[in-house]
XYZ file of N, CA, C and O in Angstrom:
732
model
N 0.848 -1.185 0.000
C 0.000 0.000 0.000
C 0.885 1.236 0.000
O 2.086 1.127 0.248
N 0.447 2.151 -0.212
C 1.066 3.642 -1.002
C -0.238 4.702 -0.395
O -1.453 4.506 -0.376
N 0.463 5.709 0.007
C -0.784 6.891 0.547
C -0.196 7.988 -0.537
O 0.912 8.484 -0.738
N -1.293 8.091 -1.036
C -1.857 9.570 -2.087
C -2.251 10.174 -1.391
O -3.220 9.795 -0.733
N -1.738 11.286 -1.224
C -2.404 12.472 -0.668
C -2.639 13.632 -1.915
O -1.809 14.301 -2.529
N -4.385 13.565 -2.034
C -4.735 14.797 -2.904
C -4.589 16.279 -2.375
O -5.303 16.851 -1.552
N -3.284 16.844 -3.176
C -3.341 18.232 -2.522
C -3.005 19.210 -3.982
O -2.990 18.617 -5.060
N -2.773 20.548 -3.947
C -2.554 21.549 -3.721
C -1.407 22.383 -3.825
O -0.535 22.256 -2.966
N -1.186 23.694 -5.262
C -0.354 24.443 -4.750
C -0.718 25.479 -3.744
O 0.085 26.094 -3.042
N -2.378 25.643 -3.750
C -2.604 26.948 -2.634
C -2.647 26.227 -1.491
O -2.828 26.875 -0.460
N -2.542 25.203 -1.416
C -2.827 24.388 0.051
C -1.406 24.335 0.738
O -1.241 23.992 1.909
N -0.436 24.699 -0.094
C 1.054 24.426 0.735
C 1.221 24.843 2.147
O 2.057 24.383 2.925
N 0.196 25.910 2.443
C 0.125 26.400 4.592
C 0.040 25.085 5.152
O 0.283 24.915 6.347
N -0.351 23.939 4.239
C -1.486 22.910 5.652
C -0.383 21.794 5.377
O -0.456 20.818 6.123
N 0.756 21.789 4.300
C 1.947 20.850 4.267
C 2.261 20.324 5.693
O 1.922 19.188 6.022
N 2.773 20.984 6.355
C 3.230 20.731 7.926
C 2.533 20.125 9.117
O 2.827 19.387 10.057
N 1.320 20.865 8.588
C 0.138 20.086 9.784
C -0.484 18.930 9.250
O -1.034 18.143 10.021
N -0.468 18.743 8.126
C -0.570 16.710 7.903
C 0.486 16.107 8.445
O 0.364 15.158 9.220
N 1.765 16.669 8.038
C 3.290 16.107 8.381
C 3.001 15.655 9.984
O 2.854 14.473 10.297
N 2.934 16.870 11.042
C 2.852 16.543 12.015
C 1.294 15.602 12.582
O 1.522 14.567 13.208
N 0.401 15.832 12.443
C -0.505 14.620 12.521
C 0.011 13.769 11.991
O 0.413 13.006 12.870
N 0.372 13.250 10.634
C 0.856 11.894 10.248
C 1.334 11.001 11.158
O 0.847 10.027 11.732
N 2.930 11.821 11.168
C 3.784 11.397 11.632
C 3.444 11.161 13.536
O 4.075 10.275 14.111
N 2.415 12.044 14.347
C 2.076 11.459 15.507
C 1.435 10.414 15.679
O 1.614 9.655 16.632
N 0.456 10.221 14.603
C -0.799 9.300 14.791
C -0.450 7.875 14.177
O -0.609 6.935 14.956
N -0.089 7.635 13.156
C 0.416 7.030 12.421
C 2.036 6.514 12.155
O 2.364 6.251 10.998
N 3.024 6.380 13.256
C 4.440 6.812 13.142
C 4.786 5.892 11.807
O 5.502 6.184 10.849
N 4.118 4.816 12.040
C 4.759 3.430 10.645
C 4.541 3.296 9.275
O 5.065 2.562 8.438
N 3.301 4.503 9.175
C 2.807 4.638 7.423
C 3.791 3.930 6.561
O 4.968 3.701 6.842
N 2.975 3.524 5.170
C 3.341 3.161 4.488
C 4.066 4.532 3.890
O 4.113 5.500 4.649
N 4.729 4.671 2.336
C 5.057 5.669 1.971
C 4.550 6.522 1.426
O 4.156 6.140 0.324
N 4.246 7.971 1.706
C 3.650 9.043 1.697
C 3.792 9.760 0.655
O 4.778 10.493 0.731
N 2.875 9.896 -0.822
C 3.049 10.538 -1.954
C 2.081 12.037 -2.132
O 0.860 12.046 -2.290
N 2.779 12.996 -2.076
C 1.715 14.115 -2.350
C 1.476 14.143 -3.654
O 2.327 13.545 -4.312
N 0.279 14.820 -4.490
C 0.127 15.137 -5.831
C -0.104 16.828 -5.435
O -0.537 17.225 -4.353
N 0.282 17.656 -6.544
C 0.233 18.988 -6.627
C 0.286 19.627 -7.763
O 0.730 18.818 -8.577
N 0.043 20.817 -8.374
C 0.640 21.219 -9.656
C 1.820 21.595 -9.935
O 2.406 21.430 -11.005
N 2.329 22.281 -8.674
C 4.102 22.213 -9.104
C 4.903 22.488 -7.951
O 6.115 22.551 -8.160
N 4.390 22.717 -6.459
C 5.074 22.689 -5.325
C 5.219 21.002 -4.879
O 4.752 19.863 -4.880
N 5.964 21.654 -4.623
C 7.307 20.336 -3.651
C 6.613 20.441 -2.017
O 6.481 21.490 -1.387
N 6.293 19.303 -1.629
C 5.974 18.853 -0.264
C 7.521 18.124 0.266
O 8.070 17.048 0.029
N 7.971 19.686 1.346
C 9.273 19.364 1.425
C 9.095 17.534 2.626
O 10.157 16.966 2.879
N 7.848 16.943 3.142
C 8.080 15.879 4.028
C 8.033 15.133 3.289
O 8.644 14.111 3.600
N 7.315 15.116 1.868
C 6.923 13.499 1.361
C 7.248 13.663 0.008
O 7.187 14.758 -0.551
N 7.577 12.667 -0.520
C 7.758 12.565 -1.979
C 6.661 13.080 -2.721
O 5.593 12.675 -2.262
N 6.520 13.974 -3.897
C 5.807 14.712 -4.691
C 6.117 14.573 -5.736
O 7.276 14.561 -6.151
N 4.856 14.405 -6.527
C 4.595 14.260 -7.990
C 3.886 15.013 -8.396
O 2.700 15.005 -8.067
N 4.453 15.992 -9.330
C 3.632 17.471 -10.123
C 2.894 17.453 -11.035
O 3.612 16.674 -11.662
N 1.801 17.668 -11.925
C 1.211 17.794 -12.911
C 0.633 18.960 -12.871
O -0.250 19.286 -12.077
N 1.193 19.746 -13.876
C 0.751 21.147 -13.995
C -0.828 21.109 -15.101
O -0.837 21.397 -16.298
N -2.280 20.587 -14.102
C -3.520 20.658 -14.636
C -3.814 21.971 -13.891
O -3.266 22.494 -12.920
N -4.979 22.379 -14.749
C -5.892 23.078 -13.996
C -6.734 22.336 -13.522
O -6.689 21.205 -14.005
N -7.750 22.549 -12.515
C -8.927 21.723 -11.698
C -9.424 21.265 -12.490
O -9.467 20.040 -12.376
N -10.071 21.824 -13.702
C -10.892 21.296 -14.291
C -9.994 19.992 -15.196
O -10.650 19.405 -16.056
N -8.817 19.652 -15.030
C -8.487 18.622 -15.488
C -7.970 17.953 -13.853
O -6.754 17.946 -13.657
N -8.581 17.592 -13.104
C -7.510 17.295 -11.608
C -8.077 15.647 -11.581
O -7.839 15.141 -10.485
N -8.598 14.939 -12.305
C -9.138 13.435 -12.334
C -7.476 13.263 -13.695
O -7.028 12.130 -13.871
N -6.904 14.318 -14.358
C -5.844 13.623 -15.734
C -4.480 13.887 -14.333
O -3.342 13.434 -14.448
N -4.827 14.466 -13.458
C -3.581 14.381 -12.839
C -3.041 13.065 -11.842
O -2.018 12.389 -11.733
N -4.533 13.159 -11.125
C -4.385 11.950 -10.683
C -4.058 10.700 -11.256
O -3.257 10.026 -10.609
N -4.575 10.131 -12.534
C -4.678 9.242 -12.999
C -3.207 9.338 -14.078
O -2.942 8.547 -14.983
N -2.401 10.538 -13.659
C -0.791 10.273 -14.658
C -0.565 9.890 -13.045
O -0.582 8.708 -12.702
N -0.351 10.976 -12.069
C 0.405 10.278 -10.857
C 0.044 8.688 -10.449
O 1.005 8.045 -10.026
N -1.203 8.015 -10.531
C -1.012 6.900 -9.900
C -0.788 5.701 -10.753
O -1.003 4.543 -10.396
N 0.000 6.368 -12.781
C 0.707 5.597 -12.879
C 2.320 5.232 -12.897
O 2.966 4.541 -13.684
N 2.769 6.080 -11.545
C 3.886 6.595 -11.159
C 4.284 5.880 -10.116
O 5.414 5.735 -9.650
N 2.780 5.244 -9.639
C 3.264 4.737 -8.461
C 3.210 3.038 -8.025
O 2.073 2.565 -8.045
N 3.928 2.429 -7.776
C 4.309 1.215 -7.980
C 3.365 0.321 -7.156
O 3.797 -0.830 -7.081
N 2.526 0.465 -6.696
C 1.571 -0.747 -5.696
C 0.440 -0.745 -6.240
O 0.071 0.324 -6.726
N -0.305 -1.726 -6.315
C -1.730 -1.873 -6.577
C -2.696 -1.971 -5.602
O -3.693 -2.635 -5.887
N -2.590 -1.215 -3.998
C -3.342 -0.349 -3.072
C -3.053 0.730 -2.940
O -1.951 1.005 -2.464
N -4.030 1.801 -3.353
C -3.625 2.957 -2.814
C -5.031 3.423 -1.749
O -6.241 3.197 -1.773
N -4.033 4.236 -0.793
C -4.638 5.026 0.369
C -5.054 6.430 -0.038
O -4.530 7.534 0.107
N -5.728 6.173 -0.375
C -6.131 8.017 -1.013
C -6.834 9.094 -0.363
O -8.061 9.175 -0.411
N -5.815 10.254 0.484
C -6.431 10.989 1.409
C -6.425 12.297 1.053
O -5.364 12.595 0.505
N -7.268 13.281 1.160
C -7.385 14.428 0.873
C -5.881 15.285 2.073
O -5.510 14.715 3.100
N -5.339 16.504 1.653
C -4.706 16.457 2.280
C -5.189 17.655 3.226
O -4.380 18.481 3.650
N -6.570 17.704 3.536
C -7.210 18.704 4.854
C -7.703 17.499 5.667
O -8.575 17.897 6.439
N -7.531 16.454 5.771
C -8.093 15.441 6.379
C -6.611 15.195 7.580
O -5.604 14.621 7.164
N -6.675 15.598 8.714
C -5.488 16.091 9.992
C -5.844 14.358 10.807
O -6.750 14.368 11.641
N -5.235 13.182 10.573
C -5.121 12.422 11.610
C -5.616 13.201 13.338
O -5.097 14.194 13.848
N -6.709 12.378 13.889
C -6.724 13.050 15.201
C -6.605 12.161 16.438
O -6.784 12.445 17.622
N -6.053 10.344 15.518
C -6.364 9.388 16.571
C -5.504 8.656 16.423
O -4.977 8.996 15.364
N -4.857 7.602 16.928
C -3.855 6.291 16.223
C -4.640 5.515 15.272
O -5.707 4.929 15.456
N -3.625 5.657 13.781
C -4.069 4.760 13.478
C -4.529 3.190 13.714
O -3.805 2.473 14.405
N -5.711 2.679 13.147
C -5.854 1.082 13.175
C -4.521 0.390 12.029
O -5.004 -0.268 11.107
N -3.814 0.437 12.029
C -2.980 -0.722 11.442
C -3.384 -1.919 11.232
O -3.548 -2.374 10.099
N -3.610 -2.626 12.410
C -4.510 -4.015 12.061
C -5.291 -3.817 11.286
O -5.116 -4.527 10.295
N -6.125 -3.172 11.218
C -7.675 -2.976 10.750
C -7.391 -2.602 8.809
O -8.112 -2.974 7.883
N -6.280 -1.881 8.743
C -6.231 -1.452 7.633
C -5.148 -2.483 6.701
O -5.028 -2.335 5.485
N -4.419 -3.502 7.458
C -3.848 -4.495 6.724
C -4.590 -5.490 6.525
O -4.419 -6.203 5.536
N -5.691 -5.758 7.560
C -7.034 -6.942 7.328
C -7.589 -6.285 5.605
O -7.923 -7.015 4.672
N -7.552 -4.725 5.572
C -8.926 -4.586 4.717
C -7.641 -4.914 3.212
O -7.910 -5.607 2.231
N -6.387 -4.235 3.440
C -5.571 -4.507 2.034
C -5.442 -6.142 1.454
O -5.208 -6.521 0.307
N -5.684 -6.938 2.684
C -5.783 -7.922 1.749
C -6.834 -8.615 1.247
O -6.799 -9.507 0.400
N -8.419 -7.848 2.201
C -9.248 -8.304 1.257
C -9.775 -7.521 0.273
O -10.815 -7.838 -0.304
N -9.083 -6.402 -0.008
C -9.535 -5.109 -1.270
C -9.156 -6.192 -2.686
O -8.076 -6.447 -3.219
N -10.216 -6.549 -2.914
C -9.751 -7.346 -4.455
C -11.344 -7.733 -5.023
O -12.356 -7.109 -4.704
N -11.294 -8.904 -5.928
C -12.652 -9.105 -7.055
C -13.092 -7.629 -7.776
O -12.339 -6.907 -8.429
N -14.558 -7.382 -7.467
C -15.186 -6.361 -8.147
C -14.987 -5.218 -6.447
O -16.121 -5.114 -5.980
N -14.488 -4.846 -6.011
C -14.543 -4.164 -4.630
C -13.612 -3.026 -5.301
O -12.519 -3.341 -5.773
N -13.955 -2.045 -5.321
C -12.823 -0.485 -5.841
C -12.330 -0.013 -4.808
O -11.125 0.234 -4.870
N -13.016 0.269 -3.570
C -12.599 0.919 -2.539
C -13.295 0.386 -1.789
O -14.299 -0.286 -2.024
N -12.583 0.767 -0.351
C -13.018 0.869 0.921
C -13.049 2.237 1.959
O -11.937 2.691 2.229
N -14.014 2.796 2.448
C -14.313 4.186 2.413
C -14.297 4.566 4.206
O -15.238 4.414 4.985
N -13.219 4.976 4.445
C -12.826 4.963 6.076
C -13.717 6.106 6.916
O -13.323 6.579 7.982
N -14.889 6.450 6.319
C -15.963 7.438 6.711
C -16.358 6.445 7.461
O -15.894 5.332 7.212
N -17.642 6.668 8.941
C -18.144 5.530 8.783
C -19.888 5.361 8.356
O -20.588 6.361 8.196
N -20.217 4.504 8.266
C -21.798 3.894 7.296
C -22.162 5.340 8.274
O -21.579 5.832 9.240
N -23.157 5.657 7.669
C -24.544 6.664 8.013
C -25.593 6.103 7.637
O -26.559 6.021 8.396
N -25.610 5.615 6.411
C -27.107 4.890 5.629
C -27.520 3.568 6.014
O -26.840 2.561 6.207
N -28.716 3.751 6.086
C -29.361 2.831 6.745
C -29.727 1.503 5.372
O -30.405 0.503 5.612
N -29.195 1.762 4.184
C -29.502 0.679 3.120
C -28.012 0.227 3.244
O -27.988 -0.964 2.930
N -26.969 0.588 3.512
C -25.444 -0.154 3.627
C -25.802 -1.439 3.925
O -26.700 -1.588 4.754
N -25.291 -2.405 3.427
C -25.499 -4.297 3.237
C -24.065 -4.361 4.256
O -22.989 -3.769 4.172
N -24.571 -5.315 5.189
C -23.535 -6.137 6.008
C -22.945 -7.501 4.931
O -23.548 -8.295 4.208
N -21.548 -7.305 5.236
C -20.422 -8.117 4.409
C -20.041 -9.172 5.249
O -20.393 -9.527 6.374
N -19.265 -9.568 4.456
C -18.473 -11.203 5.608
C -17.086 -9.971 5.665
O -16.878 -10.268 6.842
N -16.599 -9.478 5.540
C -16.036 -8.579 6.738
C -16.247 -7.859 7.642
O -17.196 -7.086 7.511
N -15.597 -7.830 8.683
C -15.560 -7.486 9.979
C -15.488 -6.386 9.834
O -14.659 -5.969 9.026
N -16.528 -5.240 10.732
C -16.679 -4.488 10.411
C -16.710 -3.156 9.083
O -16.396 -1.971 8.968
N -17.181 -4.036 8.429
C -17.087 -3.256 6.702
C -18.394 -3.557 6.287
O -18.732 -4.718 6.515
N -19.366 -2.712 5.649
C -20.444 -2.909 4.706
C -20.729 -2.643 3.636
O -19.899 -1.936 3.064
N -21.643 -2.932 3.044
C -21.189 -2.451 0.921
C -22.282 -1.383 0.999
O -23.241 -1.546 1.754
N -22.176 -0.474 0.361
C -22.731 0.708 -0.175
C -23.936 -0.016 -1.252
O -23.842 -0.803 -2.194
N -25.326 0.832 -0.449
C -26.363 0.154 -1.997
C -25.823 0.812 -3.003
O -25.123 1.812 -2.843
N -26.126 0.262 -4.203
C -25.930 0.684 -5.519
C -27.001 2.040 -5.575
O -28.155 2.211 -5.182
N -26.088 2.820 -6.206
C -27.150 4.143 -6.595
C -27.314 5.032 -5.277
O -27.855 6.138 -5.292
N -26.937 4.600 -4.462
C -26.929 5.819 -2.961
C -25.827 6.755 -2.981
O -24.664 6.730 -3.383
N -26.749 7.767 -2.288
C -25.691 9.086 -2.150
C -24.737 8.968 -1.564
O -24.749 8.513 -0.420
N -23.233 9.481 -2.404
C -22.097 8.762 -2.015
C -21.246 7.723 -2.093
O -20.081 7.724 -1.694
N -22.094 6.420 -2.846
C -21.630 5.690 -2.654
C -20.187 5.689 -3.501
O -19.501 4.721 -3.172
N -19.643 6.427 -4.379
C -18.555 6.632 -4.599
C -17.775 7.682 -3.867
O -18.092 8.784 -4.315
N -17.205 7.739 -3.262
C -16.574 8.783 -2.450
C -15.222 9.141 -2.510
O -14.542 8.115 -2.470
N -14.504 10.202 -2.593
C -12.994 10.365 -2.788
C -12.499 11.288 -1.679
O -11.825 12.318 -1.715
N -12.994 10.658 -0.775
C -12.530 11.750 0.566
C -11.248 10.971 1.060
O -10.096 11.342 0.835
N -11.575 9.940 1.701
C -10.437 9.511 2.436
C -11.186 7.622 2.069
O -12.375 7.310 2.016
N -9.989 6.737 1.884
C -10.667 5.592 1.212
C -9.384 4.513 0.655
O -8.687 4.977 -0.247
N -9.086 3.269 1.093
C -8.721 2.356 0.441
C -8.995 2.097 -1.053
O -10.100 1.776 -1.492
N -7.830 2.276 -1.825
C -8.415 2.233 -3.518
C -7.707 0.470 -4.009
O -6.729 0.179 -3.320
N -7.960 -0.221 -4.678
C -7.766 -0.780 -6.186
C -6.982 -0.029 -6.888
O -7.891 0.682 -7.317
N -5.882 0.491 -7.454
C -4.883 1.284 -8.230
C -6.267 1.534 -9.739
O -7.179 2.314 -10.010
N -5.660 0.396 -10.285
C -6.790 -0.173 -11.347
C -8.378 0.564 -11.551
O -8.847 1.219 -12.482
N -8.843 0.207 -10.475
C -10.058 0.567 -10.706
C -10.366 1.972 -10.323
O -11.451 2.442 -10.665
N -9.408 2.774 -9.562
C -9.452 4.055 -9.299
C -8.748 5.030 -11.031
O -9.158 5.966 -11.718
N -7.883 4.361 -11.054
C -7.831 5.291 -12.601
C -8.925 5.448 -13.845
O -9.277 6.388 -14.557
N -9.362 3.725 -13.715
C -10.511 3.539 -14.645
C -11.798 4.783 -14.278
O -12.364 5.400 -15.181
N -12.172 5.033 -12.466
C -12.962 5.746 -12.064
C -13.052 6.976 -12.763
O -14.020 7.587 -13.215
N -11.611 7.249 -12.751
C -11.349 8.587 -13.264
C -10.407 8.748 -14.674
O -9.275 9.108 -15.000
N -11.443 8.323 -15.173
C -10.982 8.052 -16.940
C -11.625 9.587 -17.629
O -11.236 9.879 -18.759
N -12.367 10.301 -17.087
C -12.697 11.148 -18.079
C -11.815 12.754 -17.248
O -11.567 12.753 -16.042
N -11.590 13.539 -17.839
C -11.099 14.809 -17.056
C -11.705 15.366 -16.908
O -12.186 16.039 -17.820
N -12.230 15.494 -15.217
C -13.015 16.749 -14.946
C -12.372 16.901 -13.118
O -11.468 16.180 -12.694
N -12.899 17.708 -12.480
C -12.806 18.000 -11.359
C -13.406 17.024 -10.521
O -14.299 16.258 -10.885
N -12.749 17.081 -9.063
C -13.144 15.871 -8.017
C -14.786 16.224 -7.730
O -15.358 15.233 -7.277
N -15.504 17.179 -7.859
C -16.669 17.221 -6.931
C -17.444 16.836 -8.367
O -18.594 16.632 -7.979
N -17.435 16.670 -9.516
C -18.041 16.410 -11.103
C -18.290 14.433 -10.820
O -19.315 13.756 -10.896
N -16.981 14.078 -10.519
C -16.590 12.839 -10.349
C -17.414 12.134 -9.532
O -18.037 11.147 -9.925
N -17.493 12.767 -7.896
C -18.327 12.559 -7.124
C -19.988 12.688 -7.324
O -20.693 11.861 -6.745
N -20.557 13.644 -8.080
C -21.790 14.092 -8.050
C -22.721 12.743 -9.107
O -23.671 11.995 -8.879
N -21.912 12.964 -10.166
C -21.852 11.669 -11.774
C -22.154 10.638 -10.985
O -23.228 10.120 -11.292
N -21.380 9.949 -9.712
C -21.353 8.797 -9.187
C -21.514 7.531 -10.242
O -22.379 6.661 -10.139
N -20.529 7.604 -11.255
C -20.277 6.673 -12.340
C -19.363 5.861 -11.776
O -18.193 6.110 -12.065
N -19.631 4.725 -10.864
C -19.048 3.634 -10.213
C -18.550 2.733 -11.244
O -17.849 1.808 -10.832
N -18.801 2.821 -12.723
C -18.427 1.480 -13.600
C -18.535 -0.025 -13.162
O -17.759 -0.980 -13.148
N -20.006 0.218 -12.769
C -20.102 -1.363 -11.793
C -19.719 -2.125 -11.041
O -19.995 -3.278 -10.707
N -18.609 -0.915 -10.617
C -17.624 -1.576 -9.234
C -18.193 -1.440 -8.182
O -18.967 -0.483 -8.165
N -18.098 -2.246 -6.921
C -18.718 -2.669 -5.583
C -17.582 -1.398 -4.665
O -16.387 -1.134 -4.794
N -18.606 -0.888 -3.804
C -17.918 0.114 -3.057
C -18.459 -0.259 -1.514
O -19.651 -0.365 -1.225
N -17.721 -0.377 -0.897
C -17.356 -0.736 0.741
C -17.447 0.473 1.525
O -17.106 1.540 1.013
N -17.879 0.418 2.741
C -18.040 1.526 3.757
C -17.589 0.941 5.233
O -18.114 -0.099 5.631
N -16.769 1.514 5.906
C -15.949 1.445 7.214
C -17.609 1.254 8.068
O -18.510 2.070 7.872
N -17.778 -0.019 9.052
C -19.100 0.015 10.235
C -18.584 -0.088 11.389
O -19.414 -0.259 12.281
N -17.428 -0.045 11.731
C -17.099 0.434 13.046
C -16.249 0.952 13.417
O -15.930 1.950 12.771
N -15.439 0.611 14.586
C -14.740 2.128 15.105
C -13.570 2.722 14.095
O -12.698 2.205 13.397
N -13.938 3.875 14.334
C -12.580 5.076 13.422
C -11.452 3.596 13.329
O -11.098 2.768 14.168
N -11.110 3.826 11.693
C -9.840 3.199 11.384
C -8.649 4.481 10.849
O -7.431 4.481 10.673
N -9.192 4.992 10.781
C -8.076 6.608 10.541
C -9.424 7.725 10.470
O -10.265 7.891 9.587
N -9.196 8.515 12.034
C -10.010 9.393 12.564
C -9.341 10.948 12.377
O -8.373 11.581 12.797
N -10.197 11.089 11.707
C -9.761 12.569 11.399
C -11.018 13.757 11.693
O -11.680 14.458 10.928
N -10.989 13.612 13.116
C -11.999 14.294 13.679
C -14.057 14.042 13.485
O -15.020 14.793 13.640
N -13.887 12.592 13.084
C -15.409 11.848 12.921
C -16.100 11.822 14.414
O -17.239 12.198 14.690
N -15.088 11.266 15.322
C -15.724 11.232 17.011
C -16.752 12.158 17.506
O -17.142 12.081 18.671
């Protein structure tokens, strides 16, 4: 697994305060990739693509074929760790992130149509519910996250469309596995 962090050249103020949440909450992360248009995230390795927003689905989808694992952790980078990470919890879900499953979505369930899974604490998103594709913070499929974002447009276009390509989307049902102020 590999953490994407979706960020930002105007976002470069909040560089430091992921750094330091990360690095408290989380000391063992896997390795930490920012995306941006052309600033350098002096803590973590950075990969530039000079898009405008309205192309920010062609940036993502050049950076994550840059990046060598077929899990990615894909976190917005205003999303501030506020708890220890679950480690256990999130190496249980990398090895069952596979078949038709795109993601796993570390929000937790709100909807009352979410289907209970044969994983432990995880439920599937009904088809066609609000959200059920989500790009906030979320266990990806490499694969099926580029395919997601095959056309160029902006993250909230991506989200609204909720063009899942018939992939099965998972939702976190119990306690915070990376809490970023949900409590």
């Amino acid at each position: 697994m590999k953490i994407l962090v979706m960020s930002c050249d105007k976002n470069e103020d909040i560089f430091k305060a992921f750094y330091k949440c990360m690095e408290k909450y989380w000391k063992e992360h896997p390795e930490i990739i920012y995306t941006t248009e052309s600033i350098i995230n002096p803590y973590y390795r950075t990969i530039t693509k000079k898009y405008p927003l309205n192309l920010w689905t062609k940036r993502i989808r050049e950076t994550l074929k840059e990046i060598d694992d077929n899990i990615i952790f894909l976190i917005n980078d205003d999303c501030f760790i506020t708890e220890k990470v679950d480690t256990k919890r999130l190496e249980y879900l990398c090895e069952n992130l596979k078949g038709n499953i795109a993601a796993i979505n570390m929000e937790t369930s709100w909807d009352n149509e979410d289907e209970y899974t044969n994983l432990i604490g995880i439920k599937k998103r009904k088809k066609g519910s609000s959200y059920e594709l989500s790009l906030l913070c979320g266990l990806w499929q490499k694969e099926k996250l580029i395919k997601i974002l095959e056309e160029d447009e902006n993250p909230w276009d991506v989200e609204y469309k909720q063009d899942t390509k018939g992939f099965d989307f998972y939702i976190n049902s119990g306690e915070p596995i990376i809490d970023w102020g949900s409590k």
